[in-house]
Amino acid sequence: MVGIACDHGGYELKLQIINYLEKNGVEYKDFGCHGESVDYPIYARKVGQAILDGECEKGIFICGTGIGISIAANKMPGIRCALCSDCFSAEMTRVHNDSNIIALGGRVVGPELAIKMVDIWLNTPFSNDERHIRRINMIE
Ligand code: RB5
């Protein structure tokens, strides 16, 4: 299960990503918002907590820049949220960081690039390499 959330700055892009998830049969839970002006830390916490509780394996966050929601998410121990605006980073953050949330900027990236990044990120496994596990443990 993938948790997805946004604030008002990411709402339009969230709808397009949900369309991609539905077309590709990816199970998801939408934690809001629905276009109204909201405070992104609240939505970061909703999905972060769902991951920590085991309800979701991964999360997708979208705010205006992706920055605020990623800063908020990364305050939660166990959450590794990667702000991405290129496909290489979207791939490498799975391989090296085992990131469990991808953050995107709805006012920064276009929908085609965002969907490509989500597709790569969802389908790239963690390397399970000892040195990367060690570094992730050091973060925790
Ligand atoms: C909301 O206007 C905006 O500040 C938010 O979406 C995000 O970009 C914050 O980092």
mmCIF file of C-alpha atoms and ligand atoms in Angstrom:
data_model
loop_
_atom_site.group_PDB
_atom_site.id
_atom_site.type_symbol
_atom_site.label_atom_id
_atom_site.label_comp_id
_atom_site.label_asym_id
_atom_site.label_seq_id
_atom_site.Cartn_x
_atom_site.Cartn_y
_atom_site.Cartn_z
ATOM 1 C CA MET A 1 0.000 0.000 0.000
ATOM 2 C CA VAL A 2 1.300 3.439 -0.955
ATOM 3 C CA GLY A 3 0.208 6.474 1.066
ATOM 4 C CA ILE A 4 -0.139 9.708 -0.853
ATOM 5 C CA ALA A 5 -0.641 13.210 0.499
ATOM 6 C CA CYS A 6 -0.286 16.796 -0.597
ATOM 7 C CA ASP A 7 -0.982 20.348 0.407
ATOM 8 C CA HIS A 8 -2.690 22.920 -1.824
ATOM 9 C CA GLY A 9 0.593 23.477 -3.707
ATOM 10 C CA GLY A 10 0.685 19.841 -4.758
ATOM 11 C CA TYR A 11 -2.961 19.021 -5.291
ATOM 12 C CA GLU A 12 -3.077 19.122 -9.111
ATOM 13 C CA LEU A 13 0.032 16.967 -9.404
ATOM 14 C CA LYS A 14 -1.343 14.543 -6.808
ATOM 15 C CA LEU A 15 -4.412 13.936 -8.994
ATOM 16 C CA GLN A 16 -2.180 13.117 -11.952
ATOM 17 C CA ILE A 17 -0.053 10.753 -9.878
ATOM 18 C CA ILE A 18 -3.186 9.045 -8.547
ATOM 19 C CA ASN A 19 -4.289 8.566 -12.147
ATOM 20 C CA TYR A 20 -0.943 6.845 -12.848
ATOM 21 C CA LEU A 21 -1.306 4.651 -9.720
ATOM 22 C CA GLU A 22 -4.812 3.583 -10.726
ATOM 23 C CA LYS A 23 -3.818 2.833 -14.328
ATOM 24 C CA ASN A 24 -0.951 0.687 -13.073
ATOM 25 C CA GLY A 25 -2.915 -1.152 -10.407
ATOM 26 C CA VAL A 26 -0.875 0.275 -7.520
ATOM 27 C CA GLU A 27 -2.842 0.113 -4.258
ATOM 28 C CA TYR A 28 -2.867 3.498 -2.562
ATOM 29 C CA LYS A 29 -4.508 5.440 0.244
ATOM 30 C CA ASP A 30 -5.090 9.156 -0.220
ATOM 31 C CA PHE A 31 -4.515 11.053 3.040
ATOM 32 C CA GLY A 32 -5.628 14.421 1.595
ATOM 33 C CA CYS A 33 -5.731 17.314 1.167
ATOM 34 C CA HIS A 34 -8.434 17.953 -1.423
ATOM 35 C CA GLY A 35 -7.208 21.281 -2.745
ATOM 36 C CA GLU A 36 -8.009 23.494 0.243
ATOM 37 C CA SER A 37 -5.266 25.535 1.906
ATOM 38 C CA VAL A 38 -3.678 23.360 4.609
ATOM 39 C CA ASP A 39 -0.529 23.103 6.741
ATOM 40 C CA TYR A 40 1.793 20.549 5.130
ATOM 41 C CA PRO A 41 3.387 19.241 8.403
ATOM 42 C CA ILE A 42 0.021 17.713 9.373
ATOM 43 C CA TYR A 43 -0.128 15.752 6.098
ATOM 44 C CA ALA A 44 3.514 14.709 6.333
ATOM 45 C CA ARG A 45 2.792 13.222 9.753
ATOM 46 C CA LYS A 46 -0.330 11.360 8.562
ATOM 47 C CA VAL A 47 1.565 9.366 5.935
ATOM 48 C CA GLY A 48 4.758 9.083 7.989
ATOM 49 C CA GLN A 49 2.781 7.556 10.845
ATOM 50 C CA ALA A 50 0.973 5.163 8.472
ATOM 51 C CA ILE A 51 4.396 3.917 7.316
ATOM 52 C CA LEU A 52 5.731 3.563 10.851
ATOM 53 C CA ASP A 53 2.533 1.702 11.851
ATOM 54 C CA GLY A 54 2.894 -0.700 8.907
ATOM 55 C CA GLU A 55 -0.316 0.433 7.207
ATOM 56 C CA CYS A 56 1.682 1.674 4.193
ATOM 57 C CA GLU A 57 5.072 0.540 2.891
ATOM 58 C CA LYS A 58 5.870 3.752 1.044
ATOM 59 C CA GLY A 59 4.632 7.293 0.622
ATOM 60 C CA ILE A 60 4.406 10.000 -2.004
ATOM 61 C CA PHE A 61 4.321 13.639 -0.867
ATOM 62 C CA ILE A 62 3.650 16.691 -2.953
ATOM 63 C CA CYS A 63 3.719 20.310 -1.823
ATOM 64 C CA GLY A 64 4.640 23.433 -3.771
ATOM 65 C CA THR A 65 8.373 22.755 -3.743
ATOM 66 C CA GLY A 66 8.420 19.387 -1.980
ATOM 67 C CA ILE A 67 10.779 20.978 0.550
ATOM 68 C CA GLY A 68 8.484 21.720 3.485
ATOM 69 C CA ILE A 69 6.808 18.350 3.461
ATOM 70 C CA SER A 70 10.165 16.534 3.193
ATOM 71 C CA ILE A 71 11.676 18.527 6.071
ATOM 72 C CA ALA A 72 8.654 17.664 8.218
ATOM 73 C CA ALA A 73 8.683 13.976 7.251
ATOM 74 C CA ASN A 74 12.373 13.560 7.975
ATOM 75 C CA LYS A 75 11.820 14.635 11.601
ATOM 76 C CA MET A 76 10.166 11.248 12.168
ATOM 77 C CA PRO A 77 12.656 8.511 13.123
ATOM 78 C CA GLY A 78 12.358 5.677 10.613
ATOM 79 C CA ILE A 79 11.206 7.944 7.811
ATOM 80 C CA ARG A 80 13.635 8.566 4.970
ATOM 81 C CA CYS A 81 12.025 11.081 2.655
ATOM 82 C CA ALA A 82 13.846 11.981 -0.567
ATOM 83 C CA LEU A 83 13.019 15.185 -2.400
ATOM 84 C CA CYS A 84 13.530 14.442 -6.085
ATOM 85 C CA SER A 85 13.427 16.435 -9.278
ATOM 86 C CA ASP A 86 15.383 14.072 -11.550
ATOM 87 C CA CYS A 87 15.126 10.390 -12.460
ATOM 88 C CA PHE A 88 18.693 9.509 -11.452
ATOM 89 C CA SER A 89 18.088 10.696 -7.879
ATOM 90 C CA ALA A 90 14.736 8.887 -7.761
ATOM 91 C CA GLU A 91 16.526 5.647 -8.641
ATOM 92 C CA MET A 92 19.591 6.113 -6.461
ATOM 93 C CA THR A 93 17.655 7.082 -3.351
ATOM 94 C CA ARG A 94 16.009 3.661 -3.424
ATOM 95 C CA VAL A 95 19.272 1.804 -4.104
ATOM 96 C CA HIS A 96 21.413 3.685 -1.557
ATOM 97 C CA ASN A 97 19.038 5.241 1.013
ATOM 98 C CA ASP A 98 16.105 2.802 0.963
ATOM 99 C CA SER A 99 13.928 5.921 1.051
ATOM 100 C CA ASN A 100 10.370 5.177 2.098
ATOM 101 C CA ILE A 101 8.865 8.482 0.923
ATOM 102 C CA ILE A 102 9.440 10.464 -2.253
ATOM 103 C CA ALA A 103 8.682 14.194 -2.114
ATOM 104 C CA LEU A 104 7.918 16.202 -5.237
ATOM 105 C CA GLY A 105 7.305 19.866 -5.932
ATOM 106 C CA GLY A 106 4.014 20.490 -7.694
ATOM 107 C CA ARG A 107 5.245 23.950 -8.690
ATOM 108 C CA VAL A 108 8.673 22.663 -9.725
ATOM 109 C CA VAL A 109 8.298 19.579 -11.894
ATOM 110 C CA GLY A 110 5.852 18.846 -14.693
ATOM 111 C CA PRO A 111 3.498 15.859 -14.521
ATOM 112 C CA GLU A 112 5.375 13.681 -17.059
ATOM 113 C CA LEU A 113 8.660 13.971 -15.184
ATOM 114 C CA ALA A 114 6.930 13.507 -11.819
ATOM 115 C CA ILE A 115 5.183 10.326 -12.972
ATOM 116 C CA LYS A 116 8.406 8.961 -14.477
ATOM 117 C CA MET A 117 10.180 9.577 -11.154
ATOM 118 C CA VAL A 118 7.387 7.897 -9.195
ATOM 119 C CA ASP A 119 7.464 4.918 -11.567
ATOM 120 C CA ILE A 120 11.241 4.504 -11.184
ATOM 121 C CA TRP A 121 11.109 5.052 -7.435
ATOM 122 C CA LEU A 122 8.302 2.527 -6.858
ATOM 123 C CA ASN A 123 9.985 -0.124 -8.997
ATOM 124 C CA THR A 124 13.588 0.158 -7.818
ATOM 125 C CA PRO A 125 14.583 -2.138 -4.939
ATOM 126 C CA PHE A 126 17.036 -1.279 -2.175
ATOM 127 C CA SER A 127 20.495 -2.708 -2.850
ATOM 128 C CA ASN A 128 20.695 -4.426 0.561
ATOM 129 C CA ASP A 129 24.379 -3.669 0.383
ATOM 130 C CA GLU A 130 26.140 -3.820 3.757
ATOM 131 C CA ARG A 131 27.673 -0.354 3.449
ATOM 132 C CA HIS A 132 24.330 1.241 2.674
ATOM 133 C CA ILE A 133 22.642 -0.592 5.550
ATOM 134 C CA ARG A 134 25.415 0.649 7.850
ATOM 135 C CA ARG A 135 24.909 4.253 6.766
ATOM 136 C CA ILE A 136 21.121 4.059 7.140
ATOM 137 C CA ASN A 137 21.594 2.643 10.650
ATOM 138 C CA MET A 138 23.888 5.562 11.433
ATOM 139 C CA ILE A 139 21.060 7.961 10.496
ATOM 140 C CA GLU A 140 18.671 6.145 12.825
HETATM 141 C C1 RB5 B 1 2.480 26.547 0.304
HETATM 142 O O1 RB5 B 1 2.210 27.776 -0.237
HETATM 143 C C2 RB5 B 1 3.955 26.200 0.171
HETATM 144 O O2 RB5 B 1 4.691 26.919 1.125
HETATM 145 C C3 RB5 B 1 4.165 24.720 0.336
HETATM 146 O O3 RB5 B 1 3.409 24.044 -0.608
HETATM 147 C C4 RB5 B 1 5.569 24.213 0.160
HETATM 148 O O4 RB5 B 1 6.123 24.654 -1.026
HETATM 149 C C5 RB5 B 1 6.466 24.410 1.307
HETATM 150 O O5 RB5 B 1 7.630 23.984 1.309
#
